[in-house]
Amino acid sequence: MEAILVDCVNHSLRHFMHRNAIFMCERLCAEFPSETNLQLLAGCYLQNNQAYSAYHILKAFFFSLLSVGTQMAQSRYLFAISCFQMDLLNEAEAALCPTNEPGLEVPNGAPGHYLLGLIYRYTDRRKSAIHHFKQALSIDPLFWAAYEELCILGAAEEAAAVFDEAAALCIQKQHMNHASASQNLSISNEDRNLVSARNFGLEDGSPRQSKHPQGNNLRDIPGNYHGATTLGGSASQPSNGGLPNLSFYNTPSPMATQLSSVAPPPLCRNMQPNGSNPSMPGFDNSARSTLNSNMQAPRRKFVDEGKLRKISGRLFSDSGPRRSTRLAAEAGSNQNTSSTLVAGNGTNNSPKYLGGSKFSSMAIRSVTVRKGQSWVNENYDEGIRNEAFDDSRANNTSSNCSLSLTGDSRSLETEVATMPVGGVIASPSCILSGALEILGLLRTLGEGYRLSCMYRCQDALDVYMKLPHKHYNTGWVLCQVGKAYVELVDYLEADRAFSLARRASPYSLEGLDVYSTVLYHLKEDMKLSYLAQELISTDRLAPQSWCAIGNCYSLQKDHETALKNFQRAVQLDSRFAYAHTLCGHEYVALEDFENGIKSYQSALRIDARHYNSWHGLGMVYLRQEKNEFSEHHFRMAFQINPCSSVIMSYLGTALHALKRNEEALEMMERAILADKKNPLPMYQKANILVSLESFDEALEVLEELKEYAPRESSVYALMGKIYKRRNMHEKAMFHFGLALDLKPSATDVATIKAAIEKLHVPDELEDSL
């Protein structure tokens, strides 16, 4: 009875029938109360977005035990996940590493260390978080999410040092160990199936699939949106009825008659504390490498379904394609040629805004620099050469991999000595070759992402260009390319990259909050409105959707409605730092500085390297004339992103307000060198020179600035002010008139008219007035 109920629950989970799975699992736990069955019920609740239910049943069970050490590792891990999703971080930490039993190991290896790292990160314990993320990577070299977190924290080593040959040997060893365990369990389960078939009188001799212990429980844990993160654990405890327990999040192996080139879908979407469910990146097998079609496909032997079910102790059960999948895809590889998304070169003509109140809002949405290099390969032949290189590498890999056939007369020792993948035997050298190929790809992706997090965006773009076209033209990579161009203030190229990302992954929402900000800066109200409607129709519970709507209203100067939408995004995901920052921007636009400061500080509690919030705080204190605070926060932003011309400009402005004019001029020179097309530092430099009464130098700077910003009223207004102070009234009046003709803001209009009225008033009298 227990075996039938367990099989029914797992069958329901496999087909996403969560309600039926929960009902039958409750019957299972009532009839056969055990910790293993309780784990299965908790897994059902977690897959159904009911973390609170999993939390309460596991907590009640824990209270019935005398000590934490008597609990299974999987129970502690599931309880920690439930607590994490409910934002009970102290309880989650206590479950993973209880203080009363310090010698107890973190459960589930790499996933457990990763979850603990997230907890330490969100409780502002950076060093401990870095330690556990590194531990996760050392246990599982393919734990990409841990490397992402290290990059976000600014503590990642170079990708070449992480995804090296030692990591490949570790992967090979893990696969061989799992293959041996899988072979033994498959044989034992075949015998159990035969006995079960006789007992139930089944004529076909293949009863309903019994489930095996699996060390690869997949779980997406929310917490940051530069990308989704993945957790998993192992549950290898046998049930009371003698049948091993199913891994709650494992994708089932295909049947022998159903092998195809299409990977099975994941069993659950990304669980959010609030119910938001972004898609899981860990199940995307389409981009994985396949065997070269020129190599003759070896014959495949289909064995019993028990031998086809594999066991993996690592987090990603699909970190490499099943060999059967790759061989099945081989037959059609010559007929199906994947098309790549190719875009033309872009020009660096992003709009710049300068003048009056515009100066104080230039960096509200993004504080960045610009460089003019196009993100598209200028010579498509380069792409052809890349593809040719990939093909040759595939040929070499294929020739090095010795694939042999499983024979009926082959001994068990021989089968265990090699790793079966989808019914085909792969030698250790083939496993090592495949691991090196995967790690080579991760080295390129990892280095590009690390450089992006260090805001060396042009270097990151150069690294991404080294990717093969089939990987470059994927949604994730194109989103990273778009974000890099946003940091370079090249909004036209960013728009192009995000548009291609939308074509490559129409239903992926990652990075689209940044895309909506790009359209905000380009003042593309129609495109922004269309994007917001598309995102809402795709997922109303995603914070990116509400950020896009908020940017729509902000572009229309409806800051109150925009603020409500950004607050909705925060409500959906309280750990979404960018939504907190956008709330801060809207509060500042409404001149509610107190709440604006609180929003920026909330963003920094989530991500201390979110430099936009440091810059936002600096802007608030600059407007409040708290110049010491302003200089401190601008300097913090500058330390995080030392390449931003805009941050340098405002840091120089704060230094000038503190009467540190030499330092201010030096900072303005650095800002001009960082981005010669950014008019802001040139204008601020002219302002500083005017205050030092260096009128000739100031006029030279402004004459040069007119070439870059010919329609900025503030430039002509400042020139008029200089001519007035030099008693050149006719030229002053001429430039004041030009400034008014360029339709400045209402505040600037009032300032210019006041200067015209006092045109013939001496400066000494004007100051006294």
mmCIF file with all atom_site columns, N, CA, C and O in Angstrom, residues 479-522:
data_model
loop_
_atom_site.group_PDB
_atom_site.id
_atom_site.type_symbol
_atom_site.label_atom_id
_atom_site.label_alt_id
_atom_site.label_comp_id
_atom_site.label_asym_id
_atom_site.label_entity_id
_atom_site.label_seq_id
_atom_site.pdbx_PDB_ins_code
_atom_site.Cartn_x
_atom_site.Cartn_y
_atom_site.Cartn_z
_atom_site.occupancy
_atom_site.B_iso_or_equiv
_atom_site.pdbx_formal_charge
_atom_site.auth_seq_id
_atom_site.auth_comp_id
_atom_site.auth_asym_id
_atom_site.auth_atom_id
_atom_site.pdbx_PDB_model_num
ATOM 1   N N  . CYS A 1 479 ? 20.829 39.693 -22.806 1.00 0.00 ? 479 CYS A N  1
ATOM 2   C CA . CYS A 1 479 ? 20.443 40.578 -21.699 1.00 0.00 ? 479 CYS A CA 1
ATOM 3   C C  . CYS A 1 479 ? 21.682 41.158 -21.019 1.00 0.00 ? 479 CYS A C  1
ATOM 4   O O  . CYS A 1 479 ? 21.706 42.342 -20.661 1.00 0.00 ? 479 CYS A O  1
ATOM 5   N N  . GLN A 1 480 ? 22.708 40.326 -20.828 1.00 0.00 ? 480 GLN A N  1
ATOM 6   C CA . GLN A 1 480 ? 23.940 40.835 -20.224 1.00 0.00 ? 480 GLN A CA 1
ATOM 7   C C  . GLN A 1 480 ? 24.606 41.865 -21.130 1.00 0.00 ? 480 GLN A C  1
ATOM 8   O O  . GLN A 1 480 ? 25.154 42.868 -20.650 1.00 0.00 ? 480 GLN A O  1
ATOM 9   N N  . VAL A 1 481 ? 24.544 41.640 -22.426 1.00 0.00 ? 481 VAL A N  1
ATOM 10  C CA . VAL A 1 481 ? 25.087 42.615 -23.378 1.00 0.00 ? 481 VAL A CA 1
ATOM 11  C C  . VAL A 1 481 ? 24.310 43.930 -23.273 1.00 0.00 ? 481 VAL A C  1
ATOM 12  O O  . VAL A 1 481 ? 24.893 45.028 -23.242 1.00 0.00 ? 481 VAL A O  1
ATOM 13  N N  . GLY A 1 482 ? 22.974 43.827 -23.198 1.00 0.00 ? 482 GLY A N  1
ATOM 14  C CA . GLY A 1 482 ? 22.160 45.032 -23.060 1.00 0.00 ? 482 GLY A CA 1
ATOM 15  C C  . GLY A 1 482 ? 22.468 45.792 -21.783 1.00 0.00 ? 482 GLY A C  1
ATOM 16  O O  . GLY A 1 482 ? 22.585 47.023 -21.794 1.00 0.00 ? 482 GLY A O  1
ATOM 17  N N  . LYS A 1 483 ? 22.642 45.087 -20.670 1.00 0.00 ? 483 LYS A N  1
ATOM 18  C CA . LYS A 1 483 ? 22.971 45.746 -19.405 1.00 0.00 ? 483 LYS A CA 1
ATOM 19  C C  . LYS A 1 483 ? 24.327 46.434 -19.489 1.00 0.00 ? 483 LYS A C  1
ATOM 20  O O  . LYS A 1 483 ? 24.514 47.520 -18.920 1.00 0.00 ? 483 LYS A O  1
ATOM 21  N N  . ALA A 1 484 ? 25.289 45.799 -20.177 1.00 0.00 ? 484 ALA A N  1
ATOM 22  C CA . ALA A 1 484 ? 26.608 46.429 -20.320 1.00 0.00 ? 484 ALA A CA 1
ATOM 23  C C  . ALA A 1 484 ? 26.500 47.738 -21.089 1.00 0.00 ? 484 ALA A C  1
ATOM 24  O O  . ALA A 1 484 ? 27.143 48.741 -20.726 1.00 0.00 ? 484 ALA A O  1
ATOM 25  N N  . TYR A 1 485 ? 25.687 47.767 -22.137 1.00 0.00 ? 485 TYR A N  1
ATOM 26  C CA . TYR A 1 485 ? 25.518 49.008 -22.897 1.00 0.00 ? 485 TYR A CA 1
ATOM 27  C C  . TYR A 1 485 ? 24.769 50.067 -22.089 1.00 0.00 ? 485 TYR A C  1
ATOM 28  O O  . TYR A 1 485 ? 24.998 51.267 -22.286 1.00 0.00 ? 485 TYR A O  1
ATOM 29  N N  . VAL A 1 486 ? 23.889 49.636 -21.198 1.00 0.00 ? 486 VAL A N  1
ATOM 30  C CA . VAL A 1 486 ? 23.233 50.611 -20.320 1.00 0.00 ? 486 VAL A CA 1
ATOM 31  C C  . VAL A 1 486 ? 24.272 51.281 -19.431 1.00 0.00 ? 486 VAL A C  1
ATOM 32  O O  . VAL A 1 486 ? 24.256 52.506 -19.239 1.00 0.00 ? 486 VAL A O  1
ATOM 33  N N  . GLU A 1 487 ? 25.196 50.492 -18.888 1.00 0.00 ? 487 GLU A N  1
ATOM 34  C CA . GLU A 1 487 ? 26.243 51.070 -18.050 1.00 0.00 ? 487 GLU A CA 1
ATOM 35  C C  . GLU A 1 487 ? 27.156 51.994 -18.849 1.00 0.00 ? 487 GLU A C  1
ATOM 36  O O  . GLU A 1 487 ? 27.734 52.925 -18.297 1.00 0.00 ? 487 GLU A O  1
ATOM 37  N N  . LEU A 1 488 ? 27.274 51.745 -20.140 1.00 0.00 ? 488 LEU A N  1
ATOM 38  C CA . LEU A 1 488 ? 28.073 52.612 -21.003 1.00 0.00 ? 488 LEU A CA 1
ATOM 39  C C  . LEU A 1 488 ? 27.261 53.786 -21.537 1.00 0.00 ? 488 LEU A C  1
ATOM 40  O O  . LEU A 1 488 ? 27.736 54.555 -22.376 1.00 0.00 ? 488 LEU A O  1
ATOM 41  N N  . VAL A 1 489 ? 26.027 53.928 -21.096 1.00 0.00 ? 489 VAL A N  1
ATOM 42  C CA . VAL A 1 489 ? 25.100 54.974 -21.525 1.00 0.00 ? 489 VAL A CA 1
ATOM 43  C C  . VAL A 1 489 ? 24.915 54.973 -23.038 1.00 0.00 ? 489 VAL A C  1
ATOM 44  O O  . VAL A 1 489 ? 24.712 56.014 -23.653 1.00 0.00 ? 489 VAL A O  1
ATOM 45  N N  . ASP A 1 490 ? 24.987 53.811 -23.643 1.00 0.00 ? 490 ASP A N  1
ATOM 46  C CA . ASP A 1 490 ? 24.718 53.674 -25.077 1.00 0.00 ? 490 ASP A CA 1
ATOM 47  C C  . ASP A 1 490 ? 23.341 53.038 -25.204 1.00 0.00 ? 490 ASP A C  1
ATOM 48  O O  . ASP A 1 490 ? 23.198 51.836 -25.438 1.00 0.00 ? 490 ASP A O  1
ATOM 49  N N  . TYR A 1 491 ? 22.309 53.860 -25.059 1.00 0.00 ? 491 TYR A N  1
ATOM 50  C CA . TYR A 1 491 ? 20.958 53.326 -24.947 1.00 0.00 ? 491 TYR A CA 1
ATOM 51  C C  . TYR A 1 491 ? 20.434 52.747 -26.259 1.00 0.00 ? 491 TYR A C  1
ATOM 52  O O  . TYR A 1 491 ? 19.612 51.824 -26.244 1.00 0.00 ? 491 TYR A O  1
ATOM 53  N N  . LEU A 1 492 ? 20.895 53.259 -27.387 1.00 0.00 ? 492 LEU A N  1
ATOM 54  C CA . LEU A 1 492 ? 20.433 52.707 -28.668 1.00 0.00 ? 492 LEU A CA 1
ATOM 55  C C  . LEU A 1 492 ? 20.928 51.280 -28.851 1.00 0.00 ? 492 LEU A C  1
ATOM 56  O O  . LEU A 1 492 ? 20.175 50.396 -29.284 1.00 0.00 ? 492 LEU A O  1
ATOM 57  N N  . GLU A 1 493 ? 22.199 51.043 -28.532 1.00 0.00 ? 493 GLU A N  1
ATOM 58  C CA . GLU A 1 493 ? 22.720 49.676 -28.636 1.00 0.00 ? 493 GLU A CA 1
ATOM 59  C C  . GLU A 1 493 ? 22.083 48.777 -27.584 1.00 0.00 ? 493 GLU A C  1
ATOM 60  O O  . GLU A 1 493 ? 21.840 47.594 -27.831 1.00 0.00 ? 493 GLU A O  1
ATOM 61  N N  . ALA A 1 494 ? 21.819 49.324 -26.400 1.00 0.00 ? 494 ALA A N  1
ATOM 62  C CA . ALA A 1 494 ? 21.145 48.540 -25.366 1.00 0.00 ? 494 ALA A CA 1
ATOM 63  C C  . ALA A 1 494 ? 19.751 48.143 -25.822 1.00 0.00 ? 494 ALA A C  1
ATOM 64  O O  . ALA A 1 494 ? 19.314 46.997 -25.628 1.00 0.00 ? 494 ALA A O  1
ATOM 65  N N  . ASP A 1 495 ? 19.034 49.074 -26.463 1.00 0.00 ? 495 ASP A N  1
ATOM 66  C CA . ASP A 1 495 ? 17.704 48.776 -26.990 1.00 0.00 ? 495 ASP A CA 1
ATOM 67  C C  . ASP A 1 495 ? 17.771 47.652 -28.015 1.00 0.00 ? 495 ASP A C  1
ATOM 68  O O  . ASP A 1 495 ? 16.954 46.727 -28.010 1.00 0.00 ? 495 ASP A O  1
ATOM 69  N N  . ARG A 1 496 ? 18.779 47.693 -28.865 1.00 0.00 ? 496 ARG A N  1
ATOM 70  C CA . ARG A 1 496 ? 18.917 46.654 -29.883 1.00 0.00 ? 496 ARG A CA 1
ATOM 71  C C  . ARG A 1 496 ? 19.199 45.292 -29.249 1.00 0.00 ? 496 ARG A C  1
ATOM 72  O O  . ARG A 1 496 ? 18.611 44.276 -29.634 1.00 0.00 ? 496 ARG A O  1
ATOM 73  N N  . ALA A 1 497 ? 20.077 45.286 -28.244 1.00 0.00 ? 497 ALA A N  1
ATOM 74  C CA . ALA A 1 497 ? 20.417 44.011 -27.597 1.00 0.00 ? 497 ALA A CA 1
ATOM 75  C C  . ALA A 1 497 ? 19.207 43.426 -26.871 1.00 0.00 ? 497 ALA A C  1
ATOM 76  O O  . ALA A 1 497 ? 18.930 42.218 -26.973 1.00 0.00 ? 497 ALA A O  1
ATOM 77  N N  . PHE A 1 498 ? 18.472 44.248 -26.140 1.00 0.00 ? 498 PHE A N  1
ATOM 78  C CA . PHE A 1 498 ? 17.298 43.743 -25.433 1.00 0.00 ? 498 PHE A CA 1
ATOM 79  C C  . PHE A 1 498 ? 16.210 43.300 -26.401 1.00 0.00 ? 498 PHE A C  1
ATOM 80  O O  . PHE A 1 498 ? 15.469 42.344 -26.116 1.00 0.00 ? 498 PHE A O  1
ATOM 81  N N  . SER A 1 499 ? 16.085 43.974 -27.530 1.00 0.00 ? 499 SER A N  1
ATOM 82  C CA . SER A 1 499 ? 15.094 43.547 -28.530 1.00 0.00 ? 499 SER A CA 1
ATOM 83  C C  . SER A 1 499 ? 15.429 42.164 -29.064 1.00 0.00 ? 499 SER A C  1
ATOM 84  O O  . SER A 1 499 ? 14.540 41.311 -29.221 1.00 0.00 ? 499 SER A O  1
ATOM 85  N N  . LEU A 1 500 ? 16.709 41.916 -29.311 1.00 0.00 ? 500 LEU A N  1
ATOM 86  C CA . LEU A 1 500 ? 17.123 40.587 -29.761 1.00 0.00 ? 500 LEU A CA 1
ATOM 87  C C  . LEU A 1 500 ? 16.924 39.548 -28.659 1.00 0.00 ? 500 LEU A C  1
ATOM 88  O O  . LEU A 1 500 ? 16.559 38.395 -28.935 1.00 0.00 ? 500 LEU A O  1
ATOM 89  N N  . ALA A 1 501 ? 17.155 39.949 -27.420 1.00 0.00 ? 501 ALA A N  1
ATOM 90  C CA . ALA A 1 501 ? 16.922 39.028 -26.307 1.00 0.00 ? 501 ALA A CA 1
ATOM 91  C C  . ALA A 1 501 ? 15.447 38.651 -26.224 1.00 0.00 ? 501 ALA A C  1
ATOM 92  O O  . ALA A 1 501 ? 15.109 37.498 -25.936 1.00 0.00 ? 501 ALA A O  1
ATOM 93  N N  . ARG A 1 502 ? 14.561 39.614 -26.477 1.00 0.00 ? 502 ARG A N  1
ATOM 94  C CA . ARG A 1 502 ? 13.132 39.324 -26.462 1.00 0.00 ? 502 ARG A CA 1
ATOM 95  C C  . ARG A 1 502 ? 12.756 38.356 -27.581 1.00 0.00 ? 502 ARG A C  1
ATOM 96  O O  . ARG A 1 502 ? 11.898 37.489 -27.391 1.00 0.00 ? 502 ARG A O  1
ATOM 97  N N  . ARG A 1 503 ? 13.398 38.489 -28.722 1.00 0.00 ? 503 ARG A N  1
ATOM 98  C CA . ARG A 1 503 ? 13.127 37.562 -29.822 1.00 0.00 ? 503 ARG A CA 1
ATOM 99  C C  . ARG A 1 503 ? 13.654 36.171 -29.509 1.00 0.00 ? 503 ARG A C  1
ATOM 100 O O  . ARG A 1 503 ? 13.016 35.160 -29.839 1.00 0.00 ? 503 ARG A O  1
ATOM 101 N N  . ALA A 1 504 ? 14.802 36.103 -28.861 1.00 0.00 ? 504 ALA A N  1
ATOM 102 C CA . ALA A 1 504 ? 15.387 34.800 -28.544 1.00 0.00 ? 504 ALA A CA 1
ATOM 103 C C  . ALA A 1 504 ? 14.626 34.102 -27.417 1.00 0.00 ? 504 ALA A C  1
ATOM 104 O O  . ALA A 1 504 ? 14.442 32.887 -27.449 1.00 0.00 ? 504 ALA A O  1
ATOM 105 N N  . SER A 1 505 ? 14.184 34.862 -26.408 1.00 0.00 ? 505 SER A N  1
ATOM 106 C CA . SER A 1 505 ? 13.442 34.296 -25.268 1.00 0.00 ? 505 SER A CA 1
ATOM 107 C C  . SER A 1 505 ? 12.229 35.180 -24.991 1.00 0.00 ? 505 SER A C  1
ATOM 108 O O  . SER A 1 505 ? 12.263 36.049 -24.123 1.00 0.00 ? 505 SER A O  1
ATOM 109 N N  . PRO A 1 506 ? 11.146 34.977 -25.758 1.00 0.00 ? 506 PRO A N  1
ATOM 110 C CA . PRO A 1 506 ? 9.995  35.899 -25.652 1.00 0.00 ? 506 PRO A CA 1
ATOM 111 C C  . PRO A 1 506 ? 9.348  35.919 -24.284 1.00 0.00 ? 506 PRO A C  1
ATOM 112 O O  . PRO A 1 506 ? 8.731  36.914 -23.920 1.00 0.00 ? 506 PRO A O  1
ATOM 113 N N  . TYR A 1 507 ? 9.468  34.832 -23.517 1.00 0.00 ? 507 TYR A N  1
ATOM 114 C CA . TYR A 1 507 ? 8.756  34.761 -22.245 1.00 0.00 ? 507 TYR A CA 1
ATOM 115 C C  . TYR A 1 507 ? 9.700  34.806 -21.043 1.00 0.00 ? 507 TYR A C  1
ATOM 116 O O  . TYR A 1 507 ? 9.309  34.446 -19.942 1.00 0.00 ? 507 TYR A O  1
ATOM 117 N N  . SER A 1 508 ? 10.924 35.233 -21.261 1.00 0.00 ? 508 SER A N  1
ATOM 118 C CA . SER A 1 508 ? 11.852 35.429 -20.154 1.00 0.00 ? 508 SER A CA 1
ATOM 119 C C  . SER A 1 508 ? 11.793 36.881 -19.715 1.00 0.00 ? 508 SER A C  1
ATOM 120 O O  . SER A 1 508 ? 11.862 37.802 -20.524 1.00 0.00 ? 508 SER A O  1
ATOM 121 N N  . LEU A 1 509 ? 11.650 37.101 -18.411 1.00 0.00 ? 509 LEU A N  1
ATOM 122 C CA . LEU A 1 509 ? 11.500 38.452 -17.876 1.00 0.00 ? 509 LEU A CA 1
ATOM 123 C C  . LEU A 1 509 ? 12.791 38.990 -17.277 1.00 0.00 ? 509 LEU A C  1
ATOM 124 O O  . LEU A 1 509 ? 12.818 40.129 -16.811 1.00 0.00 ? 509 LEU A O  1
ATOM 125 N N  . GLU A 1 510 ? 13.833 38.195 -17.271 1.00 0.00 ? 510 GLU A N  1
ATOM 126 C CA . GLU A 1 510 ? 15.080 38.634 -16.648 1.00 0.00 ? 510 GLU A CA 1
ATOM 127 C C  . GLU A 1 510 ? 15.658 39.833 -17.391 1.00 0.00 ? 510 GLU A C  1
ATOM 128 O O  . GLU A 1 510 ? 15.812 39.818 -18.607 1.00 0.00 ? 510 GLU A O  1
ATOM 129 N N  . GLY A 1 511 ? 15.980 40.886 -16.652 1.00 0.00 ? 511 GLY A N  1
ATOM 130 C CA . GLY A 1 511 ? 16.608 42.067 -17.228 1.00 0.00 ? 511 GLY A CA 1
ATOM 131 C C  . GLY A 1 511 ? 15.663 43.040 -17.891 1.00 0.00 ? 511 GLY A C  1
ATOM 132 O O  . GLY A 1 511 ? 16.091 44.119 -18.317 1.00 0.00 ? 511 GLY A O  1
ATOM 133 N N  . LEU A 1 512 ? 14.372 42.711 -17.977 1.00 0.00 ? 512 LEU A N  1
ATOM 134 C CA . LEU A 1 512 ? 13.455 43.591 -18.694 1.00 0.00 ? 512 LEU A CA 1
ATOM 135 C C  . LEU A 1 512 ? 13.075 44.821 -17.881 1.00 0.00 ? 512 LEU A C  1
ATOM 136 O O  . LEU A 1 512 ? 12.558 45.795 -18.439 1.00 0.00 ? 512 LEU A O  1
ATOM 137 N N  . ASP A 1 513 ? 13.315 44.794 -16.575 1.00 0.00 ? 513 ASP A N  1
ATOM 138 C CA . ASP A 1 513 ? 13.166 46.015 -15.800 1.00 0.00 ? 513 ASP A CA 1
ATOM 139 C C  . ASP A 1 513 ? 14.195 47.054 -16.253 1.00 0.00 ? 513 ASP A C  1
ATOM 140 O O  . ASP A 1 513 ? 13.892 48.253 -16.352 1.00 0.00 ? 513 ASP A O  1
ATOM 141 N N  . VAL A 1 514 ? 15.408 46.590 -16.563 1.00 0.00 ? 514 VAL A N  1
ATOM 142 C CA . VAL A 1 514 ? 16.437 47.494 -17.079 1.00 0.00 ? 514 VAL A CA 1
ATOM 143 C C  . VAL A 1 514 ? 16.067 47.957 -18.486 1.00 0.00 ? 514 VAL A C  1
ATOM 144 O O  . VAL A 1 514 ? 16.287 49.118 -18.851 1.00 0.00 ? 514 VAL A O  1
ATOM 145 N N  . TYR A 1 515 ? 15.488 47.052 -19.281 1.00 0.00 ? 515 TYR A N  1
ATOM 146 C CA . TYR A 1 515 ? 15.068 47.423 -20.633 1.00 0.00 ? 515 TYR A CA 1
ATOM 147 C C  . TYR A 1 515 ? 14.024 48.529 -20.585 1.00 0.00 ? 515 TYR A C  1
ATOM 148 O O  . TYR A 1 515 ? 14.053 49.472 -21.394 1.00 0.00 ? 515 TYR A O  1
ATOM 149 N N  . SER A 1 516 ? 13.103 48.456 -19.638 1.00 0.00 ? 516 SER A N  1
ATOM 150 C CA . SER A 1 516 ? 12.099 49.516 -19.525 1.00 0.00 ? 516 SER A CA 1
ATOM 151 C C  . SER A 1 516 ? 12.753 50.846 -19.172 1.00 0.00 ? 516 SER A C  1
ATOM 152 O O  . SER A 1 516 ? 12.304 51.908 -19.615 1.00 0.00 ? 516 SER A O  1
ATOM 153 N N  . THR A 1 517 ? 13.833 50.807 -18.391 1.00 0.00 ? 517 THR A N  1
ATOM 154 C CA . THR A 1 517 ? 14.560 52.041 -18.075 1.00 0.00 ? 517 THR A CA 1
ATOM 155 C C  . THR A 1 517 ? 15.261 52.594 -19.316 1.00 0.00 ? 517 THR A C  1
ATOM 156 O O  . THR A 1 517 ? 15.344 53.812 -19.506 1.00 0.00 ? 517 THR A O  1
ATOM 157 N N  . VAL A 1 518 ? 15.761 51.694 -20.175 1.00 0.00 ? 518 VAL A N  1
ATOM 158 C CA . VAL A 1 518 ? 16.370 52.136 -21.435 1.00 0.00 ? 518 VAL A CA 1
ATOM 159 C C  . VAL A 1 518 ? 15.345 52.898 -22.269 1.00 0.00 ? 518 VAL A C  1
ATOM 160 O O  . VAL A 1 518 ? 15.626 53.992 -22.789 1.00 0.00 ? 518 VAL A O  1
ATOM 161 N N  . LEU A 1 519 ? 14.142 52.342 -22.402 1.00 0.00 ? 519 LEU A N  1
ATOM 162 C CA . LEU A 1 519 ? 13.093 53.011 -23.175 1.00 0.00 ? 519 LEU A CA 1
ATOM 163 C C  . LEU A 1 519 ? 12.668 54.312 -22.500 1.00 0.00 ? 519 LEU A C  1
ATOM 164 O O  . LEU A 1 519 ? 12.282 55.274 -23.180 1.00 0.00 ? 519 LEU A O  1
ATOM 165 N N  . TYR A 1 520 ? 12.744 54.357 -21.176 1.00 0.00 ? 520 TYR A N  1
ATOM 166 C CA . TYR A 1 520 ? 12.443 55.603 -20.457 1.00 0.00 ? 520 TYR A CA 1
ATOM 167 C C  . TYR A 1 520 ? 13.438 56.690 -20.869 1.00 0.00 ? 520 TYR A C  1
ATOM 168 O O  . TYR A 1 520 ? 13.054 57.828 -21.134 1.00 0.00 ? 520 TYR A O  1
ATOM 169 N N  . HIS A 1 521 ? 14.714 56.359 -20.910 1.00 0.00 ? 521 HIS A N  1
ATOM 170 C CA . HIS A 1 521 ? 15.729 57.343 -21.270 1.00 0.00 ? 521 HIS A CA 1
ATOM 171 C C  . HIS A 1 521 ? 15.608 57.762 -22.741 1.00 0.00 ? 521 HIS A C  1
ATOM 172 O O  . HIS A 1 521 ? 15.873 58.919 -23.081 1.00 0.00 ? 521 HIS A O  1
ATOM 173 N N  . LEU A 1 522 ? 15.220 56.828 -23.593 1.00 0.00 ? 522 LEU A N  1
ATOM 174 C CA . LEU A 1 522 ? 15.047 57.155 -25.007 1.00 0.00 ? 522 LEU A CA 1
ATOM 175 C C  . LEU A 1 522 ? 13.722 57.864 -25.269 1.00 0.00 ? 522 LEU A C  1
ATOM 176 O O  . LEU A 1 522 ? 13.462 58.266 -26.409 1.00 0.00 ? 522 LEU A O  1
#
